[in-house]
Each structure stands twice: as structure tokens, then as C-alpha cells.
Coordinates of C-alpha atoms in Angstrom, one line a residue:
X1 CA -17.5 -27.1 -1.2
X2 CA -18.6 -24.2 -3.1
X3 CA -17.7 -20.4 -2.0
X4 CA -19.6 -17.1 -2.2
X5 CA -17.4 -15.0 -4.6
X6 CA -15.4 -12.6 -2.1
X7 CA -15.8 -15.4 0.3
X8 CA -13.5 -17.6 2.1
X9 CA -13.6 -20.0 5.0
X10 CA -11.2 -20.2 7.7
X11 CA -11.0 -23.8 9.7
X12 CA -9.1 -23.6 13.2
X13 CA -5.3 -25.3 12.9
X14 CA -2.4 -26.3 15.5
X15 CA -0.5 -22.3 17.0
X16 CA 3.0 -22.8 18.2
X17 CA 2.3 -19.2 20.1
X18 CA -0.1 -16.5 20.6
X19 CA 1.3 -13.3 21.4
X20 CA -1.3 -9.9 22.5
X21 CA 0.7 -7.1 21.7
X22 CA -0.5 -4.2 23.9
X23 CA 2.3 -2.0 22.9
X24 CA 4.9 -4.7 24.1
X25 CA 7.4 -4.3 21.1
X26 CA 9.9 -1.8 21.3
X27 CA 12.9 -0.3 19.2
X28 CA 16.2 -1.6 21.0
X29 CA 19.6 -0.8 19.3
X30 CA 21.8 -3.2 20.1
X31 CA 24.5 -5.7 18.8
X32 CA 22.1 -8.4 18.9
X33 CA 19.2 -7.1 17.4
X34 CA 21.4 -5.4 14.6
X35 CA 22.8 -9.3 13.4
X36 CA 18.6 -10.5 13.9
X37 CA 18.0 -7.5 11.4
X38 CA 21.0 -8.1 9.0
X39 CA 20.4 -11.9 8.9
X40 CA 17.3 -11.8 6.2
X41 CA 19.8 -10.2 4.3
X42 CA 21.3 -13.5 3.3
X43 CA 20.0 -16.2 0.8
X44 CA 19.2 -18.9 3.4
X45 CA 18.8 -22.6 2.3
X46 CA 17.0 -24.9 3.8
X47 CA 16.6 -28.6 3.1
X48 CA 17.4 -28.1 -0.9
X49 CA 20.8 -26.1 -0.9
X50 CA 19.9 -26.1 -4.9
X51 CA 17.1 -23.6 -3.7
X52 CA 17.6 -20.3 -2.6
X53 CA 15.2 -19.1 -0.1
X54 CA 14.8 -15.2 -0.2
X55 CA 13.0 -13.9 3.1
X56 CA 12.0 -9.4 2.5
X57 CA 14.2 -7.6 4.6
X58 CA 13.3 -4.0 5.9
X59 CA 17.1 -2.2 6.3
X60 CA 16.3 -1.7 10.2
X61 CA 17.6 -3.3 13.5
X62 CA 15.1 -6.4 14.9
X63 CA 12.4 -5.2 17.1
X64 CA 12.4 -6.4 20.2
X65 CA 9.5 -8.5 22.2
X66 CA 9.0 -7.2 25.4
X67 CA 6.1 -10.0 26.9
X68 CA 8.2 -13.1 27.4
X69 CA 4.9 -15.6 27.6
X70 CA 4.6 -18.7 25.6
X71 CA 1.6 -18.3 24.8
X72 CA -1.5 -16.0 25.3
X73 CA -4.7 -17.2 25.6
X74 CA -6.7 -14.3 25.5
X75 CA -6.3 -13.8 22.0
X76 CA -8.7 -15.7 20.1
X77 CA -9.0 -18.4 23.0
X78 CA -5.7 -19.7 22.0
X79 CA -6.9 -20.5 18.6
X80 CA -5.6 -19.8 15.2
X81 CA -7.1 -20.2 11.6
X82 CA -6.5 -20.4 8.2
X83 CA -8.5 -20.2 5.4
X84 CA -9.3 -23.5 3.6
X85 CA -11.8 -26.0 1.6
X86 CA -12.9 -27.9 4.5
X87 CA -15.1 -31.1 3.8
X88 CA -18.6 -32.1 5.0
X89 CA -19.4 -31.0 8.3
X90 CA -15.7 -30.0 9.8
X91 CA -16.6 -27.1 10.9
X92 CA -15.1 -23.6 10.1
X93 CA -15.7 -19.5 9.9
X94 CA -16.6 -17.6 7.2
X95 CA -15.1 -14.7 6.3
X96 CA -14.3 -11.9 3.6
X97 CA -11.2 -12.4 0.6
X98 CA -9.0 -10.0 1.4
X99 CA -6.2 -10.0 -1.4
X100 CA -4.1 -13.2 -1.4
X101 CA -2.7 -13.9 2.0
X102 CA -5.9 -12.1 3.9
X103 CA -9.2 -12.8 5.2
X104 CA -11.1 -10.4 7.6
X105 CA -13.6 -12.4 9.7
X106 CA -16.3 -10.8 12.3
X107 CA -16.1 -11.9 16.3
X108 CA -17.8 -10.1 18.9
X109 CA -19.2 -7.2 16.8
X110 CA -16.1 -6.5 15.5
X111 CA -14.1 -7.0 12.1
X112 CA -10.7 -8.5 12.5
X113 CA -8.2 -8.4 9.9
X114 CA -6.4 -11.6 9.9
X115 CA -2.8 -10.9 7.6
X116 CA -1.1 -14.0 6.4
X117 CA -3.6 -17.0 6.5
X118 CA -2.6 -18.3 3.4
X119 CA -1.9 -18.1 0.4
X120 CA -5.6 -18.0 -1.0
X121 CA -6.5 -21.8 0.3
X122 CA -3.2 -23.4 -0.8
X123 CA -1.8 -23.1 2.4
X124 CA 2.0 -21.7 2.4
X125 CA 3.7 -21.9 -1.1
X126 CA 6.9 -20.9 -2.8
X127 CA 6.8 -18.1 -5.9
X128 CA 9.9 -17.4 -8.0
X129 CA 11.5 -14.8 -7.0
X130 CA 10.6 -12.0 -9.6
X131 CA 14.4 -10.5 -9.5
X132 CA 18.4 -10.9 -10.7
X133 CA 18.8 -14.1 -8.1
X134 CA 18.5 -17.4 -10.0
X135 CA 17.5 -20.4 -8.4
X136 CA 15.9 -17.7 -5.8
X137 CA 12.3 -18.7 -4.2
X138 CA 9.9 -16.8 -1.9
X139 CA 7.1 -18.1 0.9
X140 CA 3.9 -16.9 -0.1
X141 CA 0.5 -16.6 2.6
X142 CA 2.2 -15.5 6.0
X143 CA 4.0 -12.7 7.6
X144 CA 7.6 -13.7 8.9
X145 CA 8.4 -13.0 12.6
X146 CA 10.4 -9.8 11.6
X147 CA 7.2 -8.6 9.5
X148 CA 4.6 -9.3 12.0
X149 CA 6.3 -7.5 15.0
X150 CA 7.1 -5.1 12.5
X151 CA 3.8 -3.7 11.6
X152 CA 2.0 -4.6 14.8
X153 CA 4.5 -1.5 15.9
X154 CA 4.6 0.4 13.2
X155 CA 1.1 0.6 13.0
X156 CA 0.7 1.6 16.7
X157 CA 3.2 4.5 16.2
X158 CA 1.8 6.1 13.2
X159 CA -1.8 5.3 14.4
X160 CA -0.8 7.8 17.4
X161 CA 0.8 10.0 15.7
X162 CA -2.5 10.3 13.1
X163 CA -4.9 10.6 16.3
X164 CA -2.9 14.2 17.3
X165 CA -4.1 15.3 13.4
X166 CA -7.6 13.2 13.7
X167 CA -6.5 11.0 11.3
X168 CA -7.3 7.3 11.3
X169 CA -5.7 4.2 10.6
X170 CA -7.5 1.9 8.9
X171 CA -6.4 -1.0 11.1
X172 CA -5.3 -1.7 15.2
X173 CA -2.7 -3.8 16.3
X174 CA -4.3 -6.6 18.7
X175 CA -1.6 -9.2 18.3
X176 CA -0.5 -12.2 16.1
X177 CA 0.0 -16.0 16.5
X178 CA 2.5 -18.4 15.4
X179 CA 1.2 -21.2 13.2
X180 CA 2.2 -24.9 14.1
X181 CA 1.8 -28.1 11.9
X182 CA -0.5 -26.6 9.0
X183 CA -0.7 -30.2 7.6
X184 CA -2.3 -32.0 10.4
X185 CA -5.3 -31.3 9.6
X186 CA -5.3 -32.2 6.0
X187 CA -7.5 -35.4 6.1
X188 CA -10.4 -32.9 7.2
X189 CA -10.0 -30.9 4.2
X190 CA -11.1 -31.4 0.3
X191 CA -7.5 -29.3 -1.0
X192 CA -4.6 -30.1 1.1
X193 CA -3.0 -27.4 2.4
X194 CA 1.0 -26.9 2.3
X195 CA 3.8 -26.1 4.3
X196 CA 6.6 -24.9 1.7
X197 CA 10.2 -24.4 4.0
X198 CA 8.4 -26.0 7.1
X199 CA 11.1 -24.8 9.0
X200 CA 10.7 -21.3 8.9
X201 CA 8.1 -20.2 11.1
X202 CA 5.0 -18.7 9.9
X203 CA 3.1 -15.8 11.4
X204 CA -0.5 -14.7 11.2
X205 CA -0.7 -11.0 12.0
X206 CA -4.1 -9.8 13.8
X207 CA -5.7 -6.4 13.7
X208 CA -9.0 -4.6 14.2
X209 CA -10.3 -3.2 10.7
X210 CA -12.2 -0.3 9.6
X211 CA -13.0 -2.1 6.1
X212 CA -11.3 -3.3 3.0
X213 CA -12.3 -1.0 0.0
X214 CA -9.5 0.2 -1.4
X215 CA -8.8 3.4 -2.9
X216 CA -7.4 2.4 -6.2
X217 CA -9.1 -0.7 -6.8
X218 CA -12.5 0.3 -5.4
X219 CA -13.4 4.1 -5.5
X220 CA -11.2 5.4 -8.2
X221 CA -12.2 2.5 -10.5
X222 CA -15.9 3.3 -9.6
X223 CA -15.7 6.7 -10.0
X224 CA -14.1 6.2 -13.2
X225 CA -16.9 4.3 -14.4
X226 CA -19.4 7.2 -13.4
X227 CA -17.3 9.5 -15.1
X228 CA -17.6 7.9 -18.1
X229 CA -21.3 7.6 -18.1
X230 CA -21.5 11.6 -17.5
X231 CA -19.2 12.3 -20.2
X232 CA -20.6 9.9 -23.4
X233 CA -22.5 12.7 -25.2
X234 CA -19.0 15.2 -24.8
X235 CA -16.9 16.2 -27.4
X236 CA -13.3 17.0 -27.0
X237 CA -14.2 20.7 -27.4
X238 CA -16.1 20.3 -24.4
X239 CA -13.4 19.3 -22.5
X240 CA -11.2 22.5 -23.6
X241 CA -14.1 24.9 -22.4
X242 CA -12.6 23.6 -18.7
X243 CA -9.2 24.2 -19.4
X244 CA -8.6 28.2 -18.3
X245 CA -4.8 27.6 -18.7
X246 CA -4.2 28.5 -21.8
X247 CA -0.3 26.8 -22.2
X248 CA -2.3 23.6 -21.2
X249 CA -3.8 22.0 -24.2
X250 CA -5.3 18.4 -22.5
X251 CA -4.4 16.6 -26.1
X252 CA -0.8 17.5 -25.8
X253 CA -0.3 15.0 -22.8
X254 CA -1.4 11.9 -24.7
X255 CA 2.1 9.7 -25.6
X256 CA 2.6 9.3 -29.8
X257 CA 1.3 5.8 -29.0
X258 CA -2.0 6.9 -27.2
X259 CA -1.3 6.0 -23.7
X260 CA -2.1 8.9 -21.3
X261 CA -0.2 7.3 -18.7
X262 CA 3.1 7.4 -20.1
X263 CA 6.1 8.0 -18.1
X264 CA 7.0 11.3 -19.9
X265 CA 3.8 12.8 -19.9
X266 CA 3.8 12.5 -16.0
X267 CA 3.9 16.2 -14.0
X268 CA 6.5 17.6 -12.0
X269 CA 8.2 16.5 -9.2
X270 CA 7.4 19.1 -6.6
X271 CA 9.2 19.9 -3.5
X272 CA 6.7 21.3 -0.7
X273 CA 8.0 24.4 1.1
X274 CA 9.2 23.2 4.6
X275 CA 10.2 19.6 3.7
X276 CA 13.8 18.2 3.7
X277 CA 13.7 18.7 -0.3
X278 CA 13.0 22.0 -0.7
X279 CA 16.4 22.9 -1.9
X280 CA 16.1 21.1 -5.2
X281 CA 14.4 23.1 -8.0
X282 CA 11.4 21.9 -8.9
X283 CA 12.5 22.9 -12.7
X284 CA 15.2 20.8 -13.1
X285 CA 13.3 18.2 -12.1
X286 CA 10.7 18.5 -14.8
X287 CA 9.5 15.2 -16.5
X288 CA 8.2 16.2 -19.3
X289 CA 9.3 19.4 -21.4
X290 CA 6.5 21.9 -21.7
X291 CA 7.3 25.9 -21.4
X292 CA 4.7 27.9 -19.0
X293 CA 3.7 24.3 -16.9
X294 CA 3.5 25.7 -13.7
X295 CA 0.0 24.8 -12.4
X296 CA -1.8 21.9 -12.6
X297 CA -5.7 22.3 -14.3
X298 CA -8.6 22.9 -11.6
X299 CA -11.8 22.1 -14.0
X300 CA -14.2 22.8 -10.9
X301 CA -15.3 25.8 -11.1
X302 CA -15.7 25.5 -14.6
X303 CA -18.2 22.6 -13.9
X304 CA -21.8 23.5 -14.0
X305 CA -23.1 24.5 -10.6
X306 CA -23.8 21.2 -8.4
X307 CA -23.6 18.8 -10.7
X308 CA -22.5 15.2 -10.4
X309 CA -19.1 16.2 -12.4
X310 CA -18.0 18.7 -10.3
X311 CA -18.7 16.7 -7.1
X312 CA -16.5 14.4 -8.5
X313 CA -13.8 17.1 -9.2
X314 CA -14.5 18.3 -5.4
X315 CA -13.8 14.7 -4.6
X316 CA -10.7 14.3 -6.9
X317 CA -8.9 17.3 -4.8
X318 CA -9.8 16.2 -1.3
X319 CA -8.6 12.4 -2.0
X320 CA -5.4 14.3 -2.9
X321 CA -5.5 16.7 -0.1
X322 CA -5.6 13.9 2.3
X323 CA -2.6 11.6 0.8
X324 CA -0.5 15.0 1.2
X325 CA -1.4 15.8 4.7
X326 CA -0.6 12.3 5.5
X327 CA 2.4 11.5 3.1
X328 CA 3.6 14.9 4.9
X329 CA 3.3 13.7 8.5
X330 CA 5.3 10.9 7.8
X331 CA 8.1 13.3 6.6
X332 CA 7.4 15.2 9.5
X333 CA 7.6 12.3 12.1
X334 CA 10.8 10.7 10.6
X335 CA 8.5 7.2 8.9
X336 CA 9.2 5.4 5.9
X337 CA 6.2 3.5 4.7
X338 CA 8.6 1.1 3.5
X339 CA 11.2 2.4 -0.1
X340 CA 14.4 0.2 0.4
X341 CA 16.3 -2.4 -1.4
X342 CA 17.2 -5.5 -0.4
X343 CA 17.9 -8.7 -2.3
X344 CA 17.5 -7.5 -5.4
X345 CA 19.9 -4.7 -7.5
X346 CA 16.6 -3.2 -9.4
X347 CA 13.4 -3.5 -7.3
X348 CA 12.8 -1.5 -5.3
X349 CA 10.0 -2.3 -2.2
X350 CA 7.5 0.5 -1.7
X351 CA 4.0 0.3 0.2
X352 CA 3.1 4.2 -0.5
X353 CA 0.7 3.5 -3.0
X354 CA -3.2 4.5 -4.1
X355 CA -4.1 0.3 -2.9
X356 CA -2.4 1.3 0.8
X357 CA -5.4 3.4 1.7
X358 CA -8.9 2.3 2.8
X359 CA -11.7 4.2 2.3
X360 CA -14.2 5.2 5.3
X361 CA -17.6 5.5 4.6
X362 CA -19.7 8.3 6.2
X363 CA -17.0 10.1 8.4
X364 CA -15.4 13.4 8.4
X365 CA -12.4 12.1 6.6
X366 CA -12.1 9.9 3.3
X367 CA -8.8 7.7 3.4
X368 CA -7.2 5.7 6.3
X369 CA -3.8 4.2 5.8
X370 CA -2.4 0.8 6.3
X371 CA -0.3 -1.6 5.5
X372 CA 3.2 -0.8 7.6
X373 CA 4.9 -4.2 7.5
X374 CA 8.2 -3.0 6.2
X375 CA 8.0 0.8 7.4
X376 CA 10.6 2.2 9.6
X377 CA 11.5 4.7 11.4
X378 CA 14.9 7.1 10.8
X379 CA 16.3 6.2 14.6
X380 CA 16.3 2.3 13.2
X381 CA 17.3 2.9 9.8
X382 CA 20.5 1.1 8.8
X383 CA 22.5 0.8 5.0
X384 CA 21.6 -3.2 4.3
X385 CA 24.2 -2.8 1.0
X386 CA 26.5 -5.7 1.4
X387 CA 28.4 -4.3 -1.5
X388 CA 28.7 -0.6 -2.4
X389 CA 26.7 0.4 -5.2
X390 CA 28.8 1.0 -8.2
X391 CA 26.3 3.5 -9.9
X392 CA 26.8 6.3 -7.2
X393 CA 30.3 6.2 -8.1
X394 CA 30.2 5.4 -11.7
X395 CA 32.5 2.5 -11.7
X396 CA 32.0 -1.1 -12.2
X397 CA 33.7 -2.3 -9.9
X398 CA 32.2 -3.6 -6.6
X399 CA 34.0 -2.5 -3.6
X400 CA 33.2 -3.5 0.3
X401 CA 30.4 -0.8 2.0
X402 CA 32.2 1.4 4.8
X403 CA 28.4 2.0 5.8
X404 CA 26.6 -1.8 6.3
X405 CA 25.0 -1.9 9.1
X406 CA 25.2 1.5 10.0
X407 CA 22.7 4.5 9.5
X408 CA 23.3 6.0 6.3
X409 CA 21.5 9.4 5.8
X410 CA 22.5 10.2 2.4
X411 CA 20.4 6.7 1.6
X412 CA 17.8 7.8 4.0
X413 CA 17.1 11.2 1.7
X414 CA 17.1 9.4 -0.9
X415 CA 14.3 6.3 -0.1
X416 CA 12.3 9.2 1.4
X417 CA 13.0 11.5 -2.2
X418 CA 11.9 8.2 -4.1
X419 CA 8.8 7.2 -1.9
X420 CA 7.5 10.6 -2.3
X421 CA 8.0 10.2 -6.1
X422 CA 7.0 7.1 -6.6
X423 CA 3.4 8.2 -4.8
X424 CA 3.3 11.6 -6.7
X425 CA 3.7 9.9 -9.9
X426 CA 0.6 7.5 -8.9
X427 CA -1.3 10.2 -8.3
X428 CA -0.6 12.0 -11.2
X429 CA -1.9 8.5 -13.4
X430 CA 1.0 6.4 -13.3
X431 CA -1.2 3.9 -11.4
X432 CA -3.4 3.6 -14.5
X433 CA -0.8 1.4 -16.2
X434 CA -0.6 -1.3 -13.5
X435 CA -4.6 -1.2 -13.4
X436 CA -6.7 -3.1 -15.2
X437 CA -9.9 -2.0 -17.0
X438 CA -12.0 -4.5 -15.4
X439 CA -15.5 -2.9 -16.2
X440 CA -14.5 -0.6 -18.3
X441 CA -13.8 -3.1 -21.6
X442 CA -14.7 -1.2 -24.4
X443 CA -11.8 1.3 -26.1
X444 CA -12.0 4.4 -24.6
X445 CA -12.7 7.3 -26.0
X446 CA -10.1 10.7 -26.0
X447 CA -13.0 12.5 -24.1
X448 CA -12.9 9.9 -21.4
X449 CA -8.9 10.0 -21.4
X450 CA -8.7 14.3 -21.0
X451 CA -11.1 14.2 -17.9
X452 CA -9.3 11.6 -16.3
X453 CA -6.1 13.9 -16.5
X454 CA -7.8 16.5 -15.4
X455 CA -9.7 14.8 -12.4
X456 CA -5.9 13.6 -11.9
X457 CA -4.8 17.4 -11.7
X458 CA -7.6 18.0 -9.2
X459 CA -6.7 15.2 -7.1
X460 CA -2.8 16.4 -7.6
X461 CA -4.0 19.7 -6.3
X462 CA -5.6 19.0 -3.3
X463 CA -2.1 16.5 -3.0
X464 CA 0.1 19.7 -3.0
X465 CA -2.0 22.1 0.0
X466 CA -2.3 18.7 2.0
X467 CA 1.7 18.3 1.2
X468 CA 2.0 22.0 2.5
X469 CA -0.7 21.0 5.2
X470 CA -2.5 23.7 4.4
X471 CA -6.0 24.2 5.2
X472 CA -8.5 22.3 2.4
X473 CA -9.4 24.6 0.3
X474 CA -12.2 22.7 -1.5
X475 CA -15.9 23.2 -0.8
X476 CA -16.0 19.7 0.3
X477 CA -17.8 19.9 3.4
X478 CA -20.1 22.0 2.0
X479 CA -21.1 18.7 -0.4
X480 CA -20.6 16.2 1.9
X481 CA -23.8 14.5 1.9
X482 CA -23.6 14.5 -1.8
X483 CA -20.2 13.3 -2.3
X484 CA -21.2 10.7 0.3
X485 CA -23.6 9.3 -2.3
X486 CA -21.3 9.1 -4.9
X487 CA -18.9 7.3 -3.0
X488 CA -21.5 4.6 -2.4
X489 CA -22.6 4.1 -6.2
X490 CA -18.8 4.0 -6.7
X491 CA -18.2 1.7 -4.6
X492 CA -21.2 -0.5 -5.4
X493 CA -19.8 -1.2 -8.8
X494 CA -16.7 -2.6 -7.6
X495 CA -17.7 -4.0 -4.3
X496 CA -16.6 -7.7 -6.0
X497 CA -13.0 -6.7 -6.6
X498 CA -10.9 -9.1 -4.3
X499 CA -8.1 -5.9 -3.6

């Protein structure tokens, strides 16, 4: 059967287990739960000892499962579904793509996010694993039982913590179900659906959602697309009437090979006052090497009275405002939304990025985070290094960890450093690499690089004071209703991105 682009169905399968969470997972530090967390730190093999079978693996203890039931049948009636190509008149829901492994579908009035029903309608397959481990494999469509627990938590405790600041999240933990034999069903569908590593159990985590545009694939690629339609009849002198800073010349930030985005053209690392990294200079941390670089370029009030540009510039600096005031809390409260290491020597996990936020449409606020399947908290935190890392020493030589399986705080400042980084540096444009120019096809032009750096400083701006949780100092409010509007043409141009 034929589907709507953006649209997916979902046809009911066998559940092992239905579980409503109602706050009935808990942190418990123990000797068991330590080994349950350590344990996906191992390759594990599983029918094919030729094939190693790589499971993510947060560097925390195990939560623990308070509600001993076998199954609950309030949730969903005791149903669970997964999104396939059914045939004929075998019936089935319809609901919204979201990404791979997603679908959101709408019961009761309400939209329910349902994370890990497949791998697009293939069921649950095997990748190779993108990392230094040959042989190495990963399940792809479901959440593990570690991963759904995990972020039915996680997302409780940061969604109360966010409440205190009125702050949203942009999902609510209602609960998850355990999916039983996938296959059964296969002679009432036109695809077949798999069951890669059938004994590892697969999860299907469950959550009330706010919406699915995303704020890197939706709004800033929309917004980009109305910049670029304000700006075709500018020249780059244009641009420098914005610039008041005179050490900032906009053209001086484009690599030699014309790339904007380039690593060394990125701004500084900055360490908010009051934050566990305000010891570190901020100069020595400089990456890139320009003299008198001290401010990033506000091009707003420079922007003719209420135009569309400078709405746009007003919007820039509040995005950023409301990442900082919320990449801040987390500091505050002790969260990781999920830097570690685990299997492999050189990637690194991380979930703080520009995709991680959902935008909300007519409220008070802009951005709603999610996505906290591998965050953690400090009080859980533990090394997962089974051998010490050579490069903090500068040796070769691998020696045994005195720290495994203990809380390391030296690593903890440093995934929190890196996290911060790694979400400052996507702010700043780094993002732009990873992106593609879906509607935006033609070469662009220099004028249309320079204001995207400088909408980039706005939004970096804004970043800082939220950082600093500061007071906005924007005239935001005072535009709502007309950045309101341009949030909706943005987001009607890229309303059929699948994020």
C-alpha cells in the first residue's frame, strides 16, 4: 500500500509486557545494579560468535523498576504497535514519521510519541557499527531495557525541575511496552518485518508530545530560506553597514576554502560566571586567532525599524537565550544530557544538540527539550573505562583503570566541559556542516553566508545572558505576535522534513 509522505502506519503486534511508569523507576546504588549497568559494556554475542553485538551504554548504575506487575493493561489496552506495510484490509493506525525508529500517533485527543517502533517499516535490523570494533553490529528501531527506563526517568526529573523555571519538556513519560514475537504477524503484511538478535528484548518507549518540529531541521532551515529571500538585492557592503565592531570584518571568518563553518573560524569557548568552569580563561581557549574578538556582532538595532530582518535577528537571540537558560539548569541541577564514551575509543555520544529541541508554537516560550535516553545524573555517574586512557597520561601503554565502576569526577568535568562545547560550537554554525541544503540548492551567495554568521552571533548572544540566566534582554515580547508569524512561514517550508 501507498503512504502519505510523512506518513506511516502502525499495525497492532504480540507485547511480552506493558509497564505505566507513574514515577515507579528510581536511582538505587547498589552491587547489583552497578554489574546490570557495567554489563552493556561488553561485546555480547549471540547466536553468531563471528558477530559482535554492540548494545549503547550510558556510564551510570541500572535503574531500578519499582512496579513488579507483569503486565499493565491500562496502557494502551494491553496493546502494542509497530509501524508497517500491512496488506488489504488488516487493519492498522495511522500516524506521523518521526525520524527512523519513531512514529507519533493521536488517541483520545492527545498526541503520543511512540520511540522505537521500528526501524522505518523493516522491523528491527542490524547497522555496522560506525567505530574502531571490527566485526561489531548494532540493533536498529527499539529502545533497550536500560534506554527505555532510562529516559522515562530522566525525562520526569528534568521535566520537574523545568516546571520550577516554566520551562517545558517537549515530551511526558506515560510508560513503555516490551515487544513479543514481531514476526508473527508477517503473513498479514506486504514487507516482512524482522527480528535481528531475537533474543535481546526490544522496547517501545511511550510519551505524551507537544510536537515534532525540530529546531535545526525545521525552523532554522526555514528561517534560513526567508533570510535569503530578504537579502537577494544586498551587497556585501550592505552587510558591513551592520557591523559596529570595527575589529570584526564578517569576510575575515570565511575558511581559504569558502566554508563559513569551518572549525577554526568557530568563536570562543566561553565560561559563564558562576558555573563549575569559570576558572579557565576564556583566552586561552580561543579557537580561532583574531586580536580585539571579545564580543560577538548584534546586527539588531542596526536593522531598519520593524522589519522582517530584524524580527529575525530578535528571534536569533531568544532561540539562544533559551538553549543557555536551559543548557545552564542542567549545570545547575547536576544532568548530563548524555557526553560519554563507551565502546568506541573516538566517538563520543552527545544528545545536546540544535535537533534535541522542539519548537512550541504560540506560547510564551520557543524551545522544549527532549530526547534523555542516555542522560544522567552526577549521583549515578560512574568511569565505564575498562582500560585507562593512555592519552591523559601520554603513554602508549594500556594499564588496568583504578576508577571502573566508580564515580570519577575529573571525567565528570570533563563530559560536562565537552557537552557544553560541543552545543556552543553548534550554535555558533558548526551544525551547518552536518546539514544539508535541502531547499536551498543553488550556490550561495557571500551576502547570504555574512548574515548567517551574524544571525549566528545573535542567537550566540542571547546563548550567553540565558547561560548567565540573566534576564532576556531582547525586545521579544514586544514582537511576539510578529515573530509568531514568522515562525509559521518558516515552518511551513519545511513541514515535510522527516527530522
Amino acid at each position: 500500500m501507498e503512504q502519505e509522505v510523512g506518513k506511516v502506519c502502525l499495525v497492532e503486534v504480540p507485547i511480552e509486557k506493558s509497564f505505566l511508569f507513574q514515577d515507579q523507576i528510581t536511582i538505587d546504588k547498589n552491587l547489583n545494579t552497578l554489574r546490570e549497568g557495567l554489563s552493556y559494556r561488553f561485546i555480547q554475542s549471540f547466536m553468531n560468535p563471528q558477530q559482535k553485538l554492540l548494545i549503547v551504554c550510558p556510564p551510570t548504575y541500572a535503574l531500578k523498576e519499582l512496579d513488579a506487575k507483569a503486565n499493565n493493561k491500562t496502557l494502551f489496552d494491553g496493546k502494542g504497535y509497530i509501524k508497517a506495510l500491512p496488506k488489504g484490509e488488516h487493519p492498522y493506525l495511522v500516524g506521523q514519521q518521526s525520524g527512523m525508529r519513531s512514529a507519533i500517533i493521536n488517541q483520545n485527543g492527545k498526541n503520543y510519541r511512540l520511540k522505537g517502533c521500528g526501524n522505518g517499516t523493516d522491523g528491527f535490523t542490524l547497522r555496522k557499527f560506525e567505530g574502531d570494533i571490527e566485526n561489531a553490529v548494532e540493533i536498529r528501531g527499539c529502545c533497550f531495557d536500560h534506554t527505555v527506563k532510562r529516559e522515562l526517568f530522566m525525562n520526569r526529573k528534568i521535566e520537574q525541575i523545568l516546571k520550577k523555571y516554566n520551562i517545558e519538556t517537549g515530551n511526558i513519560s506515560i510508560g513503555y511496552w516490551q515487544y513479543g514475537d514481531v514476526e508473527s504477524i508477517n503473513e498479514n503484511l506486504e514487507k516482512n518485518l524482522q527480528n535481528q538478535m531475537s533474543l535481546v528484548p526490544k522496547y517501545c518507549g511511550i510519551y505524551e508530545t507537544i510536537g515534532d518540529f525540530r529546531l535545526g531541521t525545521h525552523l532554522l532551515q526555514g528561517l534560513r530560506i526567508i533570510t535569503s529571500s530578504c537579502v537577494t538585492d544586498w551587497s556585501v557592503d550592505d552587510i558591513r553597514r551592520l557591523v559596529t565592531v570595527q575589529s570584526r570584518i564578517v569576510e575575515n571568518r570565511k575558511s581559504p576554502n569558502g566554508n563559513p563553518w569551518d572549525l577554526n573560524n568557530t568563536q570562543f569557548r566561553e565560561r559563564p560566571q558562576g558555573t563549575i568552569f569559570q576558572e579557565d580563561d576564556y583566552q586561552n581557549n580561543r579557537v580561532f586567532d583574531w586580536e580585539k574578538e571579545k564580543d560577538n556582532v548584534s546586527i539588531t538595532e542596526n536593522l531598519n525599524g520593524n522589519s522582517k530582518l530584524q524580527n529575525i535577528s530578535i528571534l536569533y537571540q531568544r532561540i539562544g537565550y533559551e538553549i543557555g537558560k536551559i543548557k545552564r539548569i542542567f549545570i545547575d541541577n547536576e544532568i548530563s544530557w548524555g557526553y560519554f564514551r563507551d565502546h568506541s575509543k573516538f566517538y563520543y555520544h552527545s544528545n545536546a544538540h540544535l535537533d534535541n529541541f522542539v519548537v512550541i508554537q504560540n506560547g510564551s516560550s520557543l524551545l522544549a527539550p527532549v530526547d534523555f535516553d542516555l542522560a544522567f545524573c552526577k549521583e549515578e555517574f560512574i568511569n565505564i573505562d575498562i582500560d585507562f586512557d593512555a592519552q591523559l597520561i601520554k603513554s602508549s601503554e594500556t594499564q588496568e583503570n583504578k576508577n571502573y565502576g566508580k564515580f570519577d569526577l575529573e571525567q565528570w568535568l570533563f563530559y560536562q566541559d565537552q557537552e557544553r562545547i560541543g552545543l556552543e560550537l553548534a550554535i555558533g554554525g558548526m551544525d551547518m556542516i552536518l546539514a544539508s541544503h535541502m531547499f536551498l540548492s543553488k550556490q550561495k551567495t557571500d551576502v547570504e553566508d555574512y548574515i548567517e554568521i551574524l544571525l549566528r552571533d545573535q542567537m550566540r548572544i542571547g546563548y550567553l545572558e540565558g547561560m548567565q540566566l540573566k534576564d532576556d534582554s531582547s525586545i521579544f515580547y514586544q514582537r511576539m505576535d510578529k515573530i509568531q508569524d514568522i515562525i509559521k512561514e518558516a515552518l511551513n517550508l519545511t513541514q515535510e522534513i522527516v527530522s
